[in-house]
Tab-separated table of C-alpha atoms in Angstrom:
chain	number	residue	atom	x	y	z
A	7	MET	CA	-13.560	97.044	52.029
A	8	LYS	CA	-12.531	100.679	52.406
A	9	LYS	CA	-12.536	100.251	56.187
A	10	LEU	CA	-10.277	97.206	55.954
A	11	LYS	CA	-7.902	99.110	53.703
A	12	TYR	CA	-7.594	101.892	56.324
A	13	ILE	CA	-7.006	99.330	59.032
A	14	LEU	CA	-4.201	97.697	57.061
A	15	ILE	CA	-2.612	101.096	56.314
A	16	SER	CA	-2.765	101.950	59.992
A	17	PHE	CA	-1.065	98.702	60.969
A	18	LEU	CA	1.594	99.267	58.311
A	19	MET	CA	2.309	102.801	59.595
A	20	LEU	CA	2.503	101.513	63.183
A	21	ALA	CA	4.966	98.848	62.116
A	22	VAL	CA	7.139	101.467	60.405
A	23	LEU	CA	7.100	103.662	63.568
A	24	VAL	CA	8.016	100.706	65.757
A	25	ALA	CA	10.879	99.810	63.423
A	26	LYS	CA	12.158	103.368	63.525
A	27	ALA	CA	11.926	103.381	67.319
A	28	GLN	CA	14.241	100.360	67.623
A	29	THR	CA	17.948	100.972	67.880
A	30	PRO	CA	19.818	99.523	64.866
A	31	LYS	CA	21.377	96.038	65.077
A	32	GLY	CA	23.995	94.837	62.691
A	33	SER	CA	25.366	91.599	61.278
A	34	VAL	CA	29.012	91.057	60.353
A	35	LEU	CA	31.597	88.276	60.024
A	36	ILE	CA	35.056	89.254	61.213
A	37	LYS	CA	37.630	86.830	59.910
A	38	SER	CA	41.102	85.660	60.987
A	39	ALA	CA	41.640	88.117	63.852
A	40	THR	CA	43.635	87.664	67.008
A	41	VAL	CA	40.660	87.664	69.377
A	42	LEU	CA	41.189	89.057	72.889
A	43	THR	CA	38.175	87.575	74.593
A	44	ILE	CA	39.163	88.949	78.039
A	45	THR	CA	37.435	86.125	79.891
A	46	ASN	CA	38.610	83.121	77.834
A	47	GLY	CA	42.124	84.068	76.841
A	48	THR	CA	43.503	84.948	73.417
A	49	LEU	CA	42.381	83.103	70.314
A	50	GLU	CA	44.689	83.228	67.327
A	51	ASP	CA	43.430	83.353	63.722
A	52	THR	CA	39.791	83.235	64.847
A	53	ASP	CA	36.518	84.361	63.348
A	54	VAL	CA	33.610	86.082	65.142
A	55	LEU	CA	30.054	85.989	63.638
A	56	VAL	CA	27.623	88.656	64.674
A	57	GLU	CA	23.918	88.348	63.796
A	58	ASN	CA	21.364	91.036	64.632
A	59	GLY	CA	23.619	92.676	67.154
A	60	ILE	CA	24.588	89.569	69.038
A	61	ILE	CA	27.746	87.440	68.975
A	62	ARG	CA	26.546	84.086	67.671
A	63	ARG	CA	29.692	82.136	67.004
A	64	VAL	CA	33.387	82.346	67.826
A	65	GLY	CA	35.671	79.890	66.072
A	66	LYS	CA	37.747	79.068	62.921
A	67	ASN	CA	36.608	78.848	59.307
A	68	LEU	CA	33.182	80.331	59.989
A	69	THR	CA	30.941	81.185	57.059
A	70	ALA	CA	27.737	83.181	56.637
A	71	SER	CA	25.562	84.274	53.776
A	72	ASN	CA	24.300	87.814	53.155
A	73	VAL	CA	26.579	89.171	55.814
A	74	GLU	CA	29.381	91.706	55.400
A	75	THR	CA	32.796	90.057	55.831
A	76	ILE	CA	35.776	91.890	57.188
A	77	ASP	CA	39.282	90.476	56.854
A	78	ALA	CA	41.072	91.164	60.119
A	79	LYS	CA	44.131	89.016	59.525
A	80	GLY	CA	47.099	90.490	61.398
A	81	LYS	CA	44.812	92.678	63.471
A	82	TYR	CA	43.392	92.409	66.995
A	83	LEU	CA	39.768	92.196	67.989
A	84	MET	CA	38.656	93.074	71.526
A	85	PRO	CA	35.403	93.970	73.272
A	86	GLY	CA	34.310	97.597	73.147
A	87	ILE	CA	35.958	99.709	75.768
A	88	ILE	CA	33.700	100.856	78.664
A	89	ASP	CA	34.296	104.082	80.583
A	90	ALA	CA	32.732	103.824	84.052
A	91	HIS	CA	33.056	107.552	84.800
A	92	SER	CA	32.322	110.058	82.029
A	93	HIS	CA	30.510	113.312	81.349
A	94	VAL	CA	30.534	113.034	77.540
A	95	ALA	CA	27.230	113.860	75.823
A	96	LEU	CA	25.749	115.802	78.740
A	97	ASP	CA	24.327	119.302	78.368
A	98	ALA	CA	24.631	119.914	82.150
A	99	VAL	CA	26.516	118.138	84.943
A	100	ASN	CA	25.926	119.647	88.406
A	101	GLU	CA	22.654	120.534	90.111
A	102	ALA	CA	24.497	122.231	92.945
A	103	THR	CA	21.565	123.839	94.661
A	104	ALA	CA	21.300	121.390	97.615
A	105	PRO	CA	23.507	118.794	99.362
A	106	ILE	CA	21.076	116.103	98.186
A	107	THR	CA	19.575	116.235	94.651
A	108	SER	CA	18.724	112.611	94.015
A	109	GLU	CA	15.616	113.559	92.126
A	110	VAL	CA	17.515	114.886	89.089
A	111	ARG	CA	18.394	112.608	86.163
A	112	MET	CA	21.225	112.812	83.683
A	113	ALA	CA	18.867	111.157	81.186
A	114	ASP	CA	17.082	114.460	80.881
A	115	VAL	CA	20.189	116.285	79.596
A	116	VAL	CA	21.795	113.839	77.181
A	117	ASP	CA	23.042	115.597	74.052
A	118	PRO	CA	23.193	113.172	71.088
A	119	TYR	CA	24.915	115.841	68.955
A	120	ASP	CA	28.071	115.856	71.140
A	121	VAL	CA	30.961	115.052	68.819
A	122	GLY	CA	32.764	113.666	71.878
A	123	LEU	CA	30.720	110.471	71.266
A	124	TYR	CA	32.361	110.061	67.898
A	125	ARG	CA	35.796	110.814	69.231
A	126	ALA	CA	35.233	108.201	71.948
A	127	LEU	CA	34.260	105.659	69.228
A	128	ALA	CA	37.486	106.545	67.437
A	129	GLY	CA	39.245	105.414	70.591
A	130	GLY	CA	37.322	102.148	70.770
A	131	VAL	CA	34.913	103.256	73.529
A	132	THR	CA	31.440	101.886	72.943
A	133	ILE	CA	29.815	102.528	76.353
A	134	SER	CA	30.171	105.372	78.811
A	135	HIS	CA	28.610	106.009	82.193
A	136	ALA	CA	27.251	109.578	81.945
A	137	MET	CA	27.423	110.869	85.517
A	138	HIS	CA	26.189	113.759	87.558
A	139	GLY	CA	28.954	115.943	88.912
A	140	SER	CA	30.519	115.903	92.371
A	141	ALA	CA	29.089	119.123	93.834
A	142	ASN	CA	26.693	117.272	96.106
A	143	ALA	CA	27.037	114.704	98.864
A	144	ILE	CA	24.266	112.832	97.075
A	145	GLY	CA	23.889	114.004	93.465
A	146	GLY	CA	21.704	113.013	90.619
A	147	GLN	CA	20.905	109.721	88.847
A	148	ASN	CA	23.334	108.751	86.085
A	149	ILE	CA	22.657	107.085	82.755
A	150	THR	CA	24.616	104.388	80.931
A	151	LEU	CA	25.056	105.283	77.246
A	152	LYS	CA	25.808	103.211	74.183
A	153	HIS	CA	27.656	105.338	71.657
A	154	ARG	CA	25.175	105.096	68.782
A	155	TYR	CA	26.430	108.313	67.241
A	156	GLY	CA	24.306	109.674	64.453
A	157	SER	CA	20.879	109.511	66.058
A	158	VAL	CA	19.275	112.776	67.086
A	159	ASN	CA	17.085	111.055	69.655
A	160	PRO	CA	18.744	110.980	73.099
A	161	GLU	CA	16.901	107.794	74.082
A	162	ASP	CA	18.594	105.891	71.244
A	163	LEU	CA	21.807	106.245	73.297
A	164	PHE	CA	20.340	104.781	76.486
A	165	MET	CA	21.470	101.294	77.378
A	166	LYS	CA	18.049	100.279	78.636
A	167	GLU	CA	19.315	96.973	80.148
A	168	ALA	CA	21.622	98.858	82.521
A	169	PRO	CA	20.587	99.190	86.160
A	170	ARG	CA	19.997	102.593	87.723
A	171	THR	CA	22.985	104.313	89.241
A	172	ILE	CA	23.481	107.494	91.278
A	173	LYS	CA	26.377	109.841	92.046
A	174	PHE	CA	27.689	110.483	95.562
A	175	ALA	CA	30.694	112.644	96.432
A	176	LEU	CA	33.035	112.929	99.362
A	177	GLY	CA	35.704	115.459	100.293
A	178	GLU	CA	36.467	118.922	99.082
A	179	ASN	CA	33.920	119.236	96.257
A	180	PRO	CA	30.692	119.146	98.289
A	181	THR	CA	32.295	120.985	101.214
A	182	ARG	CA	33.526	123.765	98.959
A	183	VAL	CA	30.255	124.162	97.065
A	184	HIS	CA	27.949	124.098	100.073
A	185	GLY	CA	29.852	124.771	103.287
A	186	ARG	CA	32.208	127.396	102.009
A	187	GLY	CA	30.190	128.547	99.002
A	188	ASN	CA	26.695	128.756	100.553
A	189	GLY	CA	27.239	128.480	104.315
A	190	ILE	CA	25.216	125.317	104.651
A	191	GLN	CA	26.049	121.734	105.633
A	192	PRO	CA	28.357	120.098	104.685
A	193	LYS	CA	31.365	122.233	105.476
A	194	THR	CA	33.569	119.427	106.706
A	195	ARG	CA	34.173	115.731	105.855
A	196	MET	CA	32.175	114.696	108.909
A	197	GLY	CA	29.438	116.952	107.615
A	198	VAL	CA	29.374	115.053	104.314
A	199	GLU	CA	28.888	111.746	106.157
A	200	ALA	CA	26.152	113.359	108.328
A	201	VAL	CA	24.272	114.556	105.234
A	202	ILE	CA	24.347	111.034	103.780
A	203	ARG	CA	23.271	109.401	107.004
A	204	ASN	CA	20.516	111.933	107.591
A	205	GLY	CA	19.295	111.387	104.038
A	206	PHE	CA	19.076	107.645	104.556
A	207	ASN	CA	17.305	108.010	107.897
A	208	GLU	CA	14.782	110.372	106.377
A	209	ALA	CA	14.219	107.879	103.541
A	210	ILE	CA	13.588	105.112	106.076
A	211	GLN	CA	10.855	107.248	107.713
A	212	TYR	CA	9.418	108.051	104.335
A	213	LYS	CA	9.289	104.350	103.443
A	214	LYS	CA	7.580	103.536	106.736
A	215	SER	CA	4.928	106.229	106.099
A	216	TRP	CA	4.023	104.585	102.788
A	217	GLU	CA	4.011	101.119	104.314
A	218	THR	CA	1.656	102.414	107.012
A	219	TYR	CA	-0.583	104.009	104.396
A	220	ASN	CA	-0.704	100.768	102.294
A	221	THR	CA	-1.489	98.684	105.365
A	222	ASP	CA	-4.238	101.056	106.469
A	223	LEU	CA	-5.643	101.048	102.906
A	224	LYS	CA	-6.430	97.357	103.256
A	225	LYS	CA	-8.559	97.870	106.345
A	226	LYS	CA	-12.266	97.763	105.823
A	227	GLY	CA	-13.854	101.192	105.621
A	228	ALA	CA	-10.552	102.966	106.016
A	229	THR	CA	-9.819	106.126	104.002
A	230	PRO	CA	-6.195	106.948	104.882
A	231	ILE	CA	-4.525	110.028	103.359
A	232	PRO	CA	-1.485	109.057	101.308
A	233	PRO	CA	1.841	110.679	102.172
A	234	LYS	CA	3.195	113.325	99.816
A	235	TYR	CA	5.223	111.608	97.084
A	236	ASP	CA	8.852	112.764	97.087
A	237	THR	CA	11.111	111.743	94.198
A	238	ARG	CA	14.247	112.686	96.152
A	239	LEU	CA	13.373	110.422	99.078
A	240	GLN	CA	11.974	107.635	96.935
A	241	THR	CA	15.314	107.461	95.119
A	242	LEU	CA	17.108	107.076	98.471
A	243	VAL	CA	14.611	104.343	99.417
A	244	ASP	CA	15.468	102.565	96.157
A	245	ILE	CA	19.195	102.740	97.119
A	246	LEU	CA	18.389	101.187	100.517
A	247	ASP	CA	16.365	98.481	98.739
A	248	GLY	CA	19.336	97.593	96.459
A	249	LYS	CA	17.669	98.951	93.270
A	250	VAL	CA	20.296	101.654	92.600
A	251	ILE	CA	24.104	101.362	92.464
A	252	ILE	CA	26.040	104.142	94.147
A	253	HIS	CA	29.111	105.518	92.267
A	254	CYS	CA	30.973	107.702	94.710
A	255	HIS	CA	33.543	110.392	93.992
A	256	SER	CA	36.338	109.868	96.542
A	257	TYR	CA	40.050	110.358	97.191
A	258	ARG	CA	41.132	109.815	100.790
A	259	ALA	CA	41.309	106.470	102.492
A	260	ASP	CA	39.626	107.724	105.702
A	261	GLU	CA	36.512	109.047	103.936
A	262	ILE	CA	36.310	105.934	101.716
A	263	TYR	CA	36.307	103.676	104.756
A	264	ALA	CA	33.818	106.001	106.508
A	265	LEU	CA	31.319	105.599	103.715
A	266	ILE	CA	31.901	101.843	103.596
A	267	ASN	CA	30.904	101.756	107.308
A	268	THR	CA	27.895	103.952	106.629
A	269	CYS	CA	26.694	101.635	103.852
A	270	ARG	CA	27.221	98.604	106.096
A	271	ASP	CA	25.158	100.233	108.786
A	272	PHE	CA	22.252	100.703	106.346
A	273	GLY	CA	22.670	97.295	104.657
A	274	ILE	CA	23.800	98.832	101.331
A	275	LYS	CA	26.033	96.575	99.211
A	276	ASN	CA	25.768	98.193	95.807
A	277	ILE	CA	28.537	100.813	95.842
A	278	VAL	CA	31.422	101.621	93.566
A	279	PHE	CA	34.090	104.161	94.515
A	280	SER	CA	35.394	106.466	91.749
A	281	HIS	CA	38.899	107.964	91.502
A	282	VAL	CA	39.888	106.301	94.826
A	283	ASN	CA	43.394	107.745	94.854
A	284	GLU	CA	44.177	106.357	98.259
A	285	GLY	CA	42.302	103.127	97.608
A	286	PHE	CA	45.484	101.091	97.870
A	287	LYS	CA	45.439	101.890	101.646
A	288	VAL	CA	42.026	100.225	102.103
A	289	ALA	CA	42.178	97.589	99.322
A	290	PRO	CA	40.983	94.648	101.583
A	291	GLU	CA	37.973	96.647	102.725
A	292	LEU	CA	37.104	97.647	99.176
A	293	ALA	CA	37.320	93.967	98.088
A	294	ALA	CA	35.178	92.801	100.942
A	295	TYR	CA	32.381	95.335	100.984
A	296	THR	CA	31.991	96.991	97.621
A	297	MET	CA	31.443	96.423	93.876
A	298	GLY	CA	34.892	97.798	93.158
A	299	ALA	CA	36.956	100.891	92.491
A	300	SER	CA	37.150	102.941	89.272
A	301	VAL	CA	40.510	104.743	89.281
A	302	PHE	CA	42.641	107.139	87.360
A	303	ALA	CA	45.793	105.638	85.881
A	304	ASP	CA	48.161	108.485	86.971
A	305	TRP	CA	46.078	111.614	87.367
A	306	TRP	CA	46.594	113.462	90.654
A	307	ALA	CA	48.036	116.552	92.432
A	308	TYR	CA	45.473	118.894	90.865
A	309	LYS	CA	44.311	119.747	94.397
A	310	PHE	CA	45.594	119.081	97.849
A	311	GLU	CA	43.477	116.004	98.751
A	312	VAL	CA	44.848	114.047	95.793
A	313	TYR	CA	48.592	114.552	96.434
A	314	TYR	CA	49.001	111.155	98.061
A	315	SER	CA	48.646	108.946	94.995
A	316	THR	CA	50.531	106.272	93.073
A	317	ALA	CA	50.545	104.846	89.561
A	318	TYR	CA	50.609	101.384	91.275
A	319	ASN	CA	47.053	101.949	92.595
A	320	ALA	CA	45.220	99.895	89.968
A	321	ALA	CA	47.648	96.955	90.250
A	322	ILE	CA	47.561	96.982	94.072
A	323	LEU	CA	43.770	96.973	94.077
A	324	THR	CA	43.612	94.190	91.455
A	325	GLU	CA	46.035	91.998	93.349
A	326	ASN	CA	43.986	92.430	96.486
A	327	GLY	CA	40.820	91.165	94.767
A	328	VAL	CA	39.098	94.487	94.128
A	329	ILE	CA	37.104	94.752	90.934
A	330	THR	CA	39.080	97.567	89.391
A	331	SER	CA	38.509	99.729	86.349
A	332	ILE	CA	40.289	102.711	84.821
A	333	ASN	CA	38.089	105.657	83.876
A	334	SER	CA	38.641	108.944	82.041
A	335	ASP	CA	36.377	111.551	83.614
A	336	SER	CA	37.508	113.453	80.515
A	337	GLY	CA	36.401	113.990	76.940
A	338	GLU	CA	40.069	113.802	75.948
A	339	LEU	CA	41.324	110.781	77.979
A	340	ILE	CA	38.302	108.736	76.876
A	341	ARG	CA	39.861	108.534	73.430
A	342	HIS	CA	42.842	106.536	74.603
A	343	LEU	CA	41.729	104.530	77.600
A	344	TYR	CA	43.653	101.578	76.193
A	345	HIS	CA	46.836	103.614	76.782
A	346	GLU	CA	45.626	104.528	80.278
A	347	ALA	CA	45.122	100.851	81.059
A	348	GLY	CA	48.600	100.105	79.715
A	349	LYS	CA	50.096	102.335	82.418
A	350	ALA	CA	48.799	99.851	85.045
A	351	GLN	CA	50.759	97.124	83.224
A	352	ARG	CA	53.840	99.320	82.958
A	353	TYR	CA	53.897	100.063	86.654
A	354	GLY	CA	52.146	97.070	88.235
A	355	GLN	CA	53.152	94.230	85.892
A	356	LEU	CA	49.601	93.045	85.354
A	357	ASP	CA	49.182	90.528	82.576
A	358	ASP	CA	47.355	91.375	79.330
A	359	ASP	CA	43.996	89.942	80.410
A	360	GLN	CA	44.119	91.662	83.807
A	361	THR	CA	45.054	94.937	82.123
A	362	LEU	CA	42.419	94.850	79.417
A	363	ALA	CA	39.802	93.841	82.021
A	364	LEU	CA	40.311	97.279	83.595
A	365	ILE	CA	38.512	98.832	80.564
A	366	THR	CA	36.138	96.055	79.590
A	367	ILE	CA	34.654	93.404	81.856
A	368	ASN	CA	35.465	95.151	85.155
A	369	PRO	CA	33.639	98.404	84.407
A	370	ALA	CA	30.843	96.242	83.005
A	371	LYS	CA	30.577	94.550	86.407
A	372	GLN	CA	30.608	97.884	88.204
A	373	LEU	CA	27.729	99.096	85.996
A	374	GLY	CA	25.748	95.884	86.368
A	375	ILE	CA	25.953	95.004	82.636
A	376	ALA	CA	28.585	92.263	82.595
A	377	GLU	CA	26.021	89.677	81.407
A	378	LYS	CA	25.535	91.779	78.282
A	379	VAL	CA	28.936	93.300	77.392
A	380	GLY	CA	32.557	93.453	78.421
A	381	SER	CA	33.947	90.341	76.789
A	382	ILE	CA	33.763	88.415	73.535
A	383	GLU	CA	31.447	85.512	74.319
A	384	VAL	CA	28.584	83.863	72.450
A	385	GLY	CA	25.270	85.521	73.419
A	386	LYS	CA	26.731	88.879	74.357
A	387	GLN	CA	26.044	92.155	72.574
A	388	ALA	CA	28.423	92.765	69.722
A	389	ASP	CA	30.321	95.853	70.946
A	390	LEU	CA	33.690	95.293	69.300
A	391	VAL	CA	36.849	97.103	68.299
A	392	ILE	CA	39.445	96.115	65.637
A	393	PHE	CA	42.984	97.369	66.368
A	394	GLU	CA	46.028	97.671	64.205
A	395	GLY	CA	48.587	96.498	66.761
A	396	HIS	CA	48.020	95.094	70.206
A	397	PRO	CA	45.720	97.457	72.219
A	398	LEU	CA	48.342	97.775	74.967
A	399	SER	CA	51.035	98.886	72.548
A	400	VAL	CA	51.861	102.569	72.375
A	401	TYR	CA	51.540	102.163	68.628
A	402	ALA	CA	47.982	100.749	68.753
A	403	ILE	CA	45.451	102.374	66.417
A	404	PRO	CA	41.698	101.552	66.473
A	405	GLN	CA	40.518	100.724	62.935
A	406	MET	CA	36.805	100.018	63.345
A	407	THR	CA	34.351	100.233	66.185
A	408	PHE	CA	31.017	98.407	66.336
A	409	VAL	CA	28.063	98.870	68.644
A	410	ASP	CA	25.472	96.124	68.552
A	411	GLY	CA	27.148	94.923	65.370
A	412	VAL	CA	26.738	98.304	63.611
A	413	LYS	CA	29.945	100.004	62.494
A	414	TYR	CA	30.075	103.525	63.883
A	415	PHE	CA	33.744	104.274	63.232
A	416	ASP	CA	36.003	103.293	60.393
A	417	ILE	CA	39.417	104.919	60.158
A	418	ASN	CA	39.264	104.668	56.389
A	419	GLU	CA	35.954	106.534	56.252
A	420	ASP	CA	36.840	109.144	58.853
A	421	ASP	CA	35.857	112.567	57.515
A	422	ASN	CA	37.569	115.724	58.707
A	423	ASP	CA	34.411	117.055	60.352
A	424	MET	CA	32.141	114.446	61.950
A	425	ARG	CA	29.895	116.903	63.823
A	426	LEU	CA	26.166	116.343	63.372
A	427	LYS	CA	25.635	120.081	63.851
A	428	VAL	CA	27.663	123.024	65.090
A	429	SER	CA	26.831	123.823	68.711
A	430	ALA	CA	25.228	127.148	69.340
A	431	THR	CA	26.962	127.306	72.741
A	432	ASP	CA	30.521	126.849	71.465
A	433	ILE	CA	32.832	129.806	72.228
A	434	ILE	CA	33.808	131.373	68.946
A	435	GLU	CA	35.502	134.527	70.246
A	436	PRO	CA	39.331	134.484	70.196
A	437	ILE	CA	41.101	134.133	73.518
A	438	PHE	CA	43.454	136.935	74.512
A	439	LEU	CA	46.086	136.423	77.160
A	440	LYS	CA	47.387	139.259	79.384
A	441	GLU	CA	50.442	141.013	77.893
A	442	HIS	CA	53.184	141.327	80.521
A	443	ASP	CA	55.740	144.080	80.653
A	444	HIS	CA	58.553	141.666	79.902
A	445	ARG	CA	56.699	140.649	76.771
A	446	CYS	CA	57.720	136.958	77.036
A	447	MET	CA	54.076	136.070	76.174
A	448	HIS	CA	53.760	138.552	73.373
A	449	GLY	CA	51.669	137.170	70.532
A	450	VAL	CA	50.770	133.895	72.304
A	451	ASP	CA	47.062	134.696	72.106
A	452	PHE	CA	47.375	134.224	68.355
A	453	PHE	CA	47.971	130.498	68.834
A	454	PHE	CA	44.724	130.142	70.806
A	455	THR	CA	42.581	131.285	67.881
A	456	ASN	CA	41.502	129.536	64.727
A	457	PHE	CA	43.972	131.695	62.806
A	458	GLY	CA	47.140	130.199	64.368
A	459	ARG	CA	48.635	128.055	61.700
A	460	ASN	CA	52.335	127.594	62.555
A	461	LEU	CA	53.237	127.061	66.205
A	462	PHE	CA	56.912	127.863	65.556
A	463	ASP	CA	56.423	130.980	63.452
A	464	HIS	CA	56.792	133.528	66.254
A	465	THR	CA	59.337	135.622	68.093
A	466	HIS	CA	59.925	136.465	71.747
């Protein structure tokens, strides 16, 4: 009897641990909203029922028992915003020690304490693509995050249904870091392409060595020696086999087209170009051979290779059939991606659904998660945002943000300090600017400290 009791207690403890290991799922009934489905138009005065993290019903006059009900009359409901290029919640970004570092994983440096996650939620962003930096021709493996802010376990943020992705980079970043910084290839744009091609060719040989080993292993009496396992090369093999999606930092049309040709030569179809400032020049090629382009709305001229840019880029790409998204690449811009998308409408006259698709269903397609998120449809995960005002209005204000039906942001419950803990690496020393002889900057350092209280209370 005592033994049975211990067994039951053990099973009970195991059940509790399993329950704790599962990410939370919520249930909620949102009533009378203007629902921006993205894929099925706009539904006026419509209800959305979420059960256990999944959208179960969309319609009028819905009812449910034992479920929180939210009156959203006069408000707008849209899918959670998705940022296809972000570095929020990462403790490190670049492993810049070699031109190819495909063995490193951003999943190993996710920081669940980053308050940037909460700030993103306050801007309606429920998913971000946490990427390796652009120091390498072939960088590390990225991780797709759900913004389940509040957990101290990094894995609770992982969107486990998301496919693997990896960061590539073209242009000045890898050439500056390696060619000019360390005197090794690549030093030029052609060197970047050579590094990528050489990496793929080496991966092909690596794959063949394992195929030979596995074939020899089946022979009677054979005792072949296995090749040395190499995570870097195996990741490149997985890219060649279509198991990993490339997300490539890029600006110039010539290098974009060059990598398209490289991928075609190696039979690679799963590639998304990021930033793509000159993408409008090669829009037909991007539409025909890639999974799309994730662009800035109007961010350029911060270095020479991004001077040739246009705010019409997203619209031109969209009208040419390219799956286009707008990303932030910034802990600040991520908070108002709905405004960034609105710029594409302002300049390119895209309609509402096309414009909102830039920050919802299109980035979902680029990340390989469009079957799960990116639109308000029955059966999809309940990542949702309630807005006061239309999301494309300059006056739009997110009111509530849900991830898997769980409310993680509510403007009416927004405390002044939402940090989970104070970071030990934050700079706390005051910043002092150089005092010039003409003294026109005299006293300005005061306004860069925590003690500056009144911006206008100063003299020149």
